Coordinates of C-alpha atoms in Angstrom, one line a residue:
Chain W
X1 CA 88.1 81.2 79.9
X2 CA 84.5 80.0 80.3
X3 CA 82.1 81.6 77.9
X4 CA 78.4 82.2 78.7
X5 CA 75.7 82.2 76.0
X6 CA 72.5 83.8 77.2
X7 CA 69.2 83.7 75.3
X8 CA 67.1 85.3 74.2
X9 CA 68.7 88.7 74.0
X10 CA 65.3 90.3 73.9
X11 CA 61.9 89.2 75.3
X12 CA 58.5 90.7 75.2
X13 CA 55.8 89.3 77.4
X14 CA 52.5 90.2 79.0
X15 CA 51.6 90.6 82.7
X16 CA 51.0 87.2 84.2
X17 CA 53.0 85.3 81.7
X18 CA 55.6 82.7 82.6
X19 CA 59.0 83.9 81.4
X20 CA 62.2 81.8 81.0
X21 CA 65.7 83.0 80.3
X22 CA 68.5 80.6 79.6
X23 CA 72.3 80.6 80.0
X24 CA 74.6 78.0 78.5
X25 CA 78.2 77.7 79.7
X26 CA 81.1 76.5 77.5
X27 CA 81.9 73.9 80.1
X28 CA 80.5 72.4 83.3
X29 CA 80.2 75.2 85.9
X30 CA 79.0 72.9 88.8
X31 CA 75.9 75.1 89.6
X32 CA 78.1 78.2 90.3
X33 CA 75.6 80.4 88.4
X34 CA 73.9 83.5 89.6
X35 CA 71.1 85.7 88.1
X36 CA 71.0 89.5 88.3
X37 CA 68.4 92.1 87.5
X38 CA 69.3 95.5 86.3
X39 CA 66.8 98.3 85.9
X40 CA 67.5 101.3 83.7
X41 CA 70.1 103.6 85.3
X42 CA 70.6 101.3 88.4
X43 CA 73.2 98.9 89.6
X44 CA 72.6 95.2 89.1
X45 CA 70.7 93.4 91.9
X46 CA 71.3 89.8 92.9
X47 CA 68.2 87.6 92.4
X48 CA 69.4 84.0 92.6
X49 CA 72.8 82.6 93.6
X50 CA 74.3 79.1 93.0
X51 CA 71.6 78.2 90.5
X52 CA 68.5 78.0 92.7
X53 CA 69.0 80.0 95.9
X54 CA 66.7 82.9 96.2
X55 CA 68.4 86.0 97.6
X56 CA 66.8 87.6 100.7
X57 CA 63.9 89.9 99.8
X58 CA 63.4 88.6 96.3
X59 CA 59.8 87.6 95.4
X60 CA 59.2 83.9 95.1
X61 CA 58.0 84.3 91.5
X62 CA 61.7 84.2 90.6
X63 CA 63.3 80.8 90.5
X64 CA 66.4 79.2 89.0
X65 CA 67.3 75.7 87.9
X66 CA 69.9 73.9 86.0
X67 CA 73.1 71.9 86.1
X68 CA 76.2 71.2 84.2
X69 CA 76.3 73.7 81.4
X70 CA 72.6 74.7 81.1
X71 CA 70.8 77.0 83.5
X72 CA 67.4 78.8 83.5
X73 CA 65.8 81.7 85.3
X74 CA 62.0 81.6 85.5
X75 CA 59.6 84.3 86.4
X76 CA 56.3 82.4 87.2
X77 CA 54.0 85.4 86.7
X78 CA 55.4 88.5 85.1
X79 CA 54.8 91.8 86.9
X80 CA 55.2 95.3 85.6
X81 CA 58.1 95.9 87.9
X82 CA 60.0 93.0 86.4
X83 CA 60.8 95.1 83.3
X84 CA 64.6 95.1 83.3
X85 CA 67.7 93.5 81.8
X86 CA 68.7 90.1 83.3
X87 CA 72.2 88.8 83.4
X88 CA 73.6 85.4 84.4
X89 CA 77.1 85.1 86.0
X90 CA 79.3 82.1 86.3
X91 CA 81.8 82.0 89.1
X92 CA 83.1 78.5 88.8
X93 CA 86.3 79.7 87.2
X94 CA 86.9 83.4 87.5
X95 CA 83.8 85.3 86.5
X96 CA 81.9 85.6 83.3
X97 CA 78.6 87.4 82.7
X98 CA 76.1 86.5 80.0
X99 CA 75.3 89.2 77.4
X100 CA 71.9 90.0 79.0
X101 CA 68.2 89.6 78.2
X102 CA 66.1 92.7 77.9
X103 CA 62.6 92.0 79.1
X104 CA 59.8 94.3 78.1
X105 CA 56.0 94.3 78.5
X106 CA 53.9 93.4 75.5
Chain M
X1 CA 74.0 98.9 106.8
X2 CA 76.2 97.7 104.0
X3 CA 77.1 100.4 101.5
X4 CA 79.7 100.9 98.7
X5 CA 80.4 104.1 96.9
X6 CA 82.6 104.6 93.9
X7 CA 84.3 107.9 93.2
X8 CA 86.7 109.2 90.6
X9 CA 87.0 111.5 87.6
X10 CA 84.2 111.5 85.1
X11 CA 86.5 112.3 82.2
X12 CA 89.9 110.8 81.4
X13 CA 92.0 111.5 78.3
X14 CA 93.1 108.7 76.0
X15 CA 96.4 107.0 77.0
X16 CA 96.0 108.4 80.6
X17 CA 95.5 106.4 83.8
X18 CA 92.1 105.9 85.5
X19 CA 92.1 106.0 89.3
X20 CA 88.9 105.1 91.2
X21 CA 88.1 104.6 94.8
X22 CA 85.5 102.4 96.4
X23 CA 84.6 103.5 99.9
X24 CA 82.7 100.9 101.9
X25 CA 80.8 100.9 105.2
X26 CA 78.8 98.3 107.2
X27 CA 81.4 95.6 106.7
X28 CA 85.1 95.0 107.0
X29 CA 87.5 94.6 104.1
X30 CA 89.3 92.0 106.1
X31 CA 86.2 89.8 106.1
X32 CA 84.8 90.2 102.6
X33 CA 86.1 90.3 99.0
X34 CA 85.4 93.4 96.9
X35 CA 85.3 93.2 93.1
X36 CA 85.3 95.7 90.3
X37 CA 82.8 95.3 87.4
X38 CA 82.4 97.7 84.4
X39 CA 79.7 98.2 81.8
X40 CA 80.1 100.1 78.6
X41 CA 77.0 102.3 77.7
X42 CA 74.1 100.1 76.6
X43 CA 76.2 96.9 76.8
X44 CA 76.8 94.0 79.2
X45 CA 78.8 93.6 82.3
X46 CA 82.5 92.7 82.5
X47 CA 84.3 91.4 85.6
X48 CA 87.6 93.3 86.0
X49 CA 89.2 92.0 89.2
X50 CA 89.0 91.5 92.9
X51 CA 90.6 92.3 96.2
X52 CA 90.3 89.4 98.6
X53 CA 89.8 89.7 102.3
X54 CA 93.4 88.7 102.9
X55 CA 94.8 91.2 100.5
X56 CA 95.3 88.9 97.5
X57 CA 94.3 90.2 94.1
X58 CA 93.0 88.5 90.9
X59 CA 92.5 90.1 87.5
X60 CA 90.6 89.5 84.3
X61 CA 93.2 88.1 81.9
X62 CA 92.2 90.6 79.2
X63 CA 92.9 93.6 81.5
X64 CA 95.7 92.2 83.7
X65 CA 98.5 94.1 82.0
X66 CA 96.8 97.5 82.6
X67 CA 95.0 96.9 85.9
X68 CA 96.0 97.2 89.5
X69 CA 93.7 96.9 92.6
X70 CA 94.8 97.8 96.1
X71 CA 93.3 98.8 99.4
X72 CA 93.6 100.8 102.6
X73 CA 91.8 98.9 105.3
X74 CA 92.2 101.8 107.8
X75 CA 90.1 104.0 105.5
X76 CA 87.8 101.2 104.3
X77 CA 88.8 101.9 100.7
X78 CA 89.6 99.8 97.7
X79 CA 91.4 101.3 94.8
X80 CA 91.4 100.6 91.0
X81 CA 94.1 101.9 88.7
X82 CA 94.0 101.2 85.0
X83 CA 96.5 102.7 82.6
X84 CA 96.6 103.3 78.8
X85 CA 92.9 104.1 78.6
X86 CA 91.2 104.1 75.3
X87 CA 87.7 105.1 74.2
X88 CA 86.4 101.6 74.6
X89 CA 87.1 101.9 78.3
X90 CA 84.3 104.3 78.6
X91 CA 81.5 103.1 80.8
X92 CA 80.1 102.8 84.3
X93 CA 82.5 101.2 86.9
X94 CA 81.0 99.4 89.9
X95 CA 82.5 98.0 93.0
X96 CA 80.6 95.1 94.6
X97 CA 80.9 93.0 97.7
X98 CA 81.0 89.2 97.5
X99 CA 79.2 87.0 100.0
X100 CA 78.7 83.8 98.0
X101 CA 77.8 86.2 95.2
X102 CA 77.8 89.9 94.4
X103 CA 75.2 90.8 97.0
X104 CA 75.8 94.6 97.4
X105 CA 76.8 97.0 94.7
X106 CA 77.8 100.6 94.6
X107 CA 75.8 103.1 92.5
X108 CA 78.5 103.1 89.9
X109 CA 80.6 105.9 88.5
X110 CA 80.5 106.9 84.9
X111 CA 83.9 107.3 83.2
X112 CA 84.3 108.9 79.8
X113 CA 87.5 108.5 77.9
X114 CA 87.8 111.4 75.5
X115 CA 90.2 114.2 74.5

């Protein structure tokens, strides 16, 4: 099974900061990597699919990049409503989530 | 619009069987895959299994021996059954539709395994 290592597990940043979250797969996942945002008490929400495709309705400050085993979610200018936990998901072979990154405001 | 809603018992005794229903609207189960994902309290997400549009199923290898997913297309429902429940099966269970990725999710149903 493919393992996903997500980092950092916790992140504190200020409004307006550029934020990056990383996921590393245990093998090449051919860009089959999604990013989800989960706010407290809510279901996850799809932000980015297949590495760099912005889901409809998601603000353009969210972007994704990567290839092979290494992938990144970037928030270009952090907003208060971005406080949440972020998960990556590989769907190259079955499905594996990263452990999550909890993002808080400094 | 697309909606998914999970339902089932909030409390299950250890060693018993969990039965959950995902009722969908706004799309057809014969056109989209529906997956089950769970989340222990305060922890991450775990993919459990899926019902494909054509009726095929696939399961997480760690749960395969205990898990069964089925459907009733006439009722727009997907079912999850998992036996031999233990306390570490406690968590929120979600059903989610796949269109490239998990684009719509249910609100989730909290299941507690306790005597």
